[in-house]
Structure formats: C-alpha cells, structure tokens
mmCIF file of C-alpha atoms in Angstrom:
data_model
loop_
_atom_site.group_PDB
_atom_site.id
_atom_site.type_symbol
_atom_site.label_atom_id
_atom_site.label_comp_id
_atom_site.label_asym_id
_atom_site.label_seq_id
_atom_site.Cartn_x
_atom_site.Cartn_y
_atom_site.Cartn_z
ATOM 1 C CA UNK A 233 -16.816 -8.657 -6.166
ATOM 2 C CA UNK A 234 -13.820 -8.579 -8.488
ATOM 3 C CA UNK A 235 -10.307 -8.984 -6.260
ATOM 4 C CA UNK A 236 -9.764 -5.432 -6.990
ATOM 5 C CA UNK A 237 -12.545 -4.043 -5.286
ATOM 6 C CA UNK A 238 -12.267 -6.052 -2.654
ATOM 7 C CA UNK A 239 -11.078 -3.950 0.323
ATOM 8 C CA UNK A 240 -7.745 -4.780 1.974
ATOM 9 C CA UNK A 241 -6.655 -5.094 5.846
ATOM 10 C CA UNK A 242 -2.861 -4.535 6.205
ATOM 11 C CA UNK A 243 -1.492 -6.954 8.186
ATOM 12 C CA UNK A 244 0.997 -5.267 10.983
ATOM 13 C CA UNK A 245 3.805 -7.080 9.467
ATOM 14 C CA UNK A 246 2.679 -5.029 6.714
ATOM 15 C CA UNK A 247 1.921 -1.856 7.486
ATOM 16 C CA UNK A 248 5.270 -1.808 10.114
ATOM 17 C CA UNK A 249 7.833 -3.009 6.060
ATOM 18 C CA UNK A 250 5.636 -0.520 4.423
ATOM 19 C CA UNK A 251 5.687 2.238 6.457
ATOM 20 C CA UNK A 252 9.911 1.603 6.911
ATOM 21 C CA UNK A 253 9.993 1.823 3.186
ATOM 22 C CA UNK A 254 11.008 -1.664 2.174
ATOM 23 C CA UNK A 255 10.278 -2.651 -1.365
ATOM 24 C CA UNK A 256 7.255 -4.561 -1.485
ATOM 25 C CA UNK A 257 5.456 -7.787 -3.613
ATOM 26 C CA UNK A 258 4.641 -5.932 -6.827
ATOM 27 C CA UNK A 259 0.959 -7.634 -6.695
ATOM 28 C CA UNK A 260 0.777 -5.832 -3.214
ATOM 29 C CA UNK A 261 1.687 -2.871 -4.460
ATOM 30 C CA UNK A 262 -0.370 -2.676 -7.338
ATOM 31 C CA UNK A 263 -3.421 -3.855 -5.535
ATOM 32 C CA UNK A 264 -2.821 -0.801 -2.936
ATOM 33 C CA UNK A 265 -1.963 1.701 -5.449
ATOM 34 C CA UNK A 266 -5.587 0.654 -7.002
ATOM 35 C CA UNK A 267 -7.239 0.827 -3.797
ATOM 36 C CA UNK A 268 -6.069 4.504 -3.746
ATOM 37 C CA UNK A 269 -6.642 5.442 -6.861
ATOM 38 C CA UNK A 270 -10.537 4.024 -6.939
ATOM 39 C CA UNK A 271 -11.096 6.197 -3.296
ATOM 40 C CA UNK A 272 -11.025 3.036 -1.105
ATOM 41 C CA UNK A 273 -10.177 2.690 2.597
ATOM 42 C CA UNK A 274 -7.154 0.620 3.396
ATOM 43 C CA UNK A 275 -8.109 -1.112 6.568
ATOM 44 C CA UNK A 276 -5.496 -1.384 9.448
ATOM 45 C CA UNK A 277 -6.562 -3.604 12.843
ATOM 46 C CA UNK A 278 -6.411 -2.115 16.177
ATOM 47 C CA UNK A 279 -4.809 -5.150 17.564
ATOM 48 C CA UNK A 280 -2.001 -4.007 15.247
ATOM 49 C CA UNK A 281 -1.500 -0.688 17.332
ATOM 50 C CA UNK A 282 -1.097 -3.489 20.459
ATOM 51 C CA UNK A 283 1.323 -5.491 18.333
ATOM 52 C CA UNK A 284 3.590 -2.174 17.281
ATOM 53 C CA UNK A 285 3.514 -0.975 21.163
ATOM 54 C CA UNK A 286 4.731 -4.678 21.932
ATOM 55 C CA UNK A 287 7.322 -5.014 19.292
ATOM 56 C CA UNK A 288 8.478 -1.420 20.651
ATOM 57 C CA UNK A 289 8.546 -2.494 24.480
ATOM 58 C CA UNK A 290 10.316 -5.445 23.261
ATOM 59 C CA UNK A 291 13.028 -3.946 21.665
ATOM 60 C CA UNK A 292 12.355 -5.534 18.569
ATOM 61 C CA UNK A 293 11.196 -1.814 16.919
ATOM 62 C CA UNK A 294 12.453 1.074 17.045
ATOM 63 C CA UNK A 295 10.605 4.372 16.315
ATOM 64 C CA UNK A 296 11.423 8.211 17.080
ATOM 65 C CA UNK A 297 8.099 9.316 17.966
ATOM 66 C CA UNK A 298 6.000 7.159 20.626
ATOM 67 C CA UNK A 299 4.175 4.624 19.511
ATOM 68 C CA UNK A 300 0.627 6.540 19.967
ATOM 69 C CA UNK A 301 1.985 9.110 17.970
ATOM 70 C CA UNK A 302 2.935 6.360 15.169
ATOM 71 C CA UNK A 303 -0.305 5.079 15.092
ATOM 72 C CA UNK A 304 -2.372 8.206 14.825
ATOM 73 C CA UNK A 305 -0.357 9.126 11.766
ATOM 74 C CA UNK A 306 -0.829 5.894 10.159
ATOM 75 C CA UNK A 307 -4.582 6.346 10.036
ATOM 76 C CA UNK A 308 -4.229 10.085 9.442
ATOM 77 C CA UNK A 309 -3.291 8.597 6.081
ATOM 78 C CA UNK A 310 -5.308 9.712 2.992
ATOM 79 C CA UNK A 311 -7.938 6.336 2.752
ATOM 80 C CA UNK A 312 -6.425 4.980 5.657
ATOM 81 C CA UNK A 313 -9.049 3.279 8.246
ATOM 82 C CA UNK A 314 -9.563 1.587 11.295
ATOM 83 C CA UNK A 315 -11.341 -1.455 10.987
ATOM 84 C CA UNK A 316 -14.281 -2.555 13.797
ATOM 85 C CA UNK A 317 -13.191 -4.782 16.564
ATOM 86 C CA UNK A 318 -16.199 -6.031 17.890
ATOM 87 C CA UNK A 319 -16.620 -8.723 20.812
ATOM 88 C CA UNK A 320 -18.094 -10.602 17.861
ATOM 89 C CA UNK A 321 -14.796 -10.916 15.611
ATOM 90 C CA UNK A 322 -13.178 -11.630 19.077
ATOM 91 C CA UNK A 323 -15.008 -14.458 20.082
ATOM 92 C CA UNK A 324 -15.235 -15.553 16.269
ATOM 93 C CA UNK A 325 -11.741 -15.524 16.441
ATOM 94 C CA UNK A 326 -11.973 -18.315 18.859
ATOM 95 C CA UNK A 327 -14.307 -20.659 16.571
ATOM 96 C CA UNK A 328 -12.179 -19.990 13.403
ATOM 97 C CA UNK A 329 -12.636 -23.045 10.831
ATOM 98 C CA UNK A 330 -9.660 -25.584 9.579
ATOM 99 C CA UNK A 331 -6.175 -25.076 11.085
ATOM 100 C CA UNK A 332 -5.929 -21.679 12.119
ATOM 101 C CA UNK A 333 -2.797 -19.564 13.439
ATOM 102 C CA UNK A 334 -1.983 -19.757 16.657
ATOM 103 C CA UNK A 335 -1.214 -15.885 17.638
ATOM 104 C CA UNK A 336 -3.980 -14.608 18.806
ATOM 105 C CA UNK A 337 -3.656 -11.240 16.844
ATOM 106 C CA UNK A 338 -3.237 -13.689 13.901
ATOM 107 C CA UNK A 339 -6.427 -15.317 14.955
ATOM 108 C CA UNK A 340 -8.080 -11.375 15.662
ATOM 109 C CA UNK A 341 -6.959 -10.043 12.173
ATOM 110 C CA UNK A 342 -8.054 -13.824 10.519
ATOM 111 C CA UNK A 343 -11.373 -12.850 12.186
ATOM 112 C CA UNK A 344 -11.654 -9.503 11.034
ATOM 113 C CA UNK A 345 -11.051 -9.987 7.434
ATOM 114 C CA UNK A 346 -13.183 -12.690 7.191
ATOM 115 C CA UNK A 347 -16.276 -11.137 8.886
ATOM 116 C CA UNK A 348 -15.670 -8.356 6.604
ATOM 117 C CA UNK A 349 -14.798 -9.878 3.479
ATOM 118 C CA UNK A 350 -11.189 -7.963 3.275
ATOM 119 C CA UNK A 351 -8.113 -9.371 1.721
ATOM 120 C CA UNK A 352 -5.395 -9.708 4.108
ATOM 121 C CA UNK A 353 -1.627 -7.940 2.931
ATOM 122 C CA UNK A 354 0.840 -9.523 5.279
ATOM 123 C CA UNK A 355 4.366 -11.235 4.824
ATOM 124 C CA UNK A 356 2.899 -13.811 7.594
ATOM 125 C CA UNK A 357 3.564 -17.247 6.420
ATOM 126 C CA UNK A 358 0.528 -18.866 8.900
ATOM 127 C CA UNK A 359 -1.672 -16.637 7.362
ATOM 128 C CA UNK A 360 -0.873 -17.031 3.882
ATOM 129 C CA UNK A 361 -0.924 -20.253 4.359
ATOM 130 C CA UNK A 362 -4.239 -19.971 6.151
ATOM 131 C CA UNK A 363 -5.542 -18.367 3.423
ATOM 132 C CA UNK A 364 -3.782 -21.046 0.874
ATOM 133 C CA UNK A 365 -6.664 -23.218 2.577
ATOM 134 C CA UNK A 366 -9.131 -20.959 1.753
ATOM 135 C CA UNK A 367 -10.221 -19.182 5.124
ATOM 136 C CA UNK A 368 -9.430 -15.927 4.235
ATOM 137 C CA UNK A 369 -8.340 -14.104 1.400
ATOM 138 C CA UNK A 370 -4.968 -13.023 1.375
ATOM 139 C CA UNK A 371 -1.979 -11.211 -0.611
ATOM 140 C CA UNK A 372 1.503 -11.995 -0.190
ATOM 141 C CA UNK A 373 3.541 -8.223 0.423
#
C-alpha cells in the first residue's frame, strides 16, 4: 500500500493544533487533504476524547462548548472516524516492541495504529521518534 493510501490516525496533539487552526507540516497537510479528496476516513482514538477532557480539567485547554460536545463534532466531520479500541490493542499496548513511549495513551494510540496499519499525524516527539525506529508509521504535523 502506497503511503498515500495508507489511512491516518490523528494523534490528539494533532487533532487539538488542527482543530485551533495552527498552520500545520505541509507533508501533513497534503497527506490529509489527499485522504479527503480520495473518500478516506481520518481516524481519531477514543483515548484522545480522555486526553482532551484531561487537558480541559487541567486547565491546560480551554474550549467554549464542553468537552463531549467537542468531541462529537470532531467525528461529525465529513470522513472523520473513530477508530476500534479493543481489549486487544490495550493489552498489545502493554507488549509493544523496542523502546516504546511511556504515556500510556502514547502506548494506546502506538497500539492502535500499528494493529491497524495507520500512519500516525502527531507533533509528539516519543512517537516520532518511535516511529524513526520503525514501530509505527508516522508523520510529523
């Protein structure tokens, strides 16, 4: 499968710059712009709708509409999905191979995209680096 069919998972890191309209990595953005325009899903974890609800309770986001509400209209986006979290990505997120991130919703999305095959956006240095090492795929946004 040719990198620009493969299907991306948007990171929260992500999906929180992109959705606050910060400009993106132009590889990023043309790899989501062909995503759209070929009709395929955008993937989005829903450990990420955890992360956003702690970033929020934290202090360290800030949104106008509750969190819930943020969430739904992020996948209410046109080829916006949620991807499967199964108890198998979560224990395989426990038995991930080489040196992998810490965070456990690093570890959960690391999980997911590889038991998919997805390439991972995110601004996440582990995981890029993770995926430097050849884990995962990822894309630097």
């Amino acid at each position: 499968m040719r990198a620009e069919e493969t299907p991306l998972l948007l990171d929260t890191c992500a999906v929180i710059w992109i959705d606050s309209g910060e400009p993106i990595a132009q590889a990023a953005s043309q790899a989501l712009n062909a995503a759209y325009a070929a009709g395929l899903d955008k993937y989005v974890s829903p450990i990420t709708a955890w992360e956003v609800g702690m970033l929020v309770t934290r202090g360290r986001l800030k949104f106008r509409i509750r969190p819930q509400i943020w969430f739904e209209q992020l996948l209410a986006l046109p080829g916006m999905a949620l991807a499967e979290l199964s108890p198998d990505i979560l224990i395989g997120s426990s038995f991930l191979p080489g040196t992998p991130p810490r965070d456990p919703s690093d570890r959960i999305i690391a999980a997911t995209a590889r038991a998919f095959g997805y390439r991972l956006v995110t601004r996440d240095r582990v995981l890029l680096d993770y995926a430097a090492s050849g884990h995962i795929q990822a894309l630097a946004c």
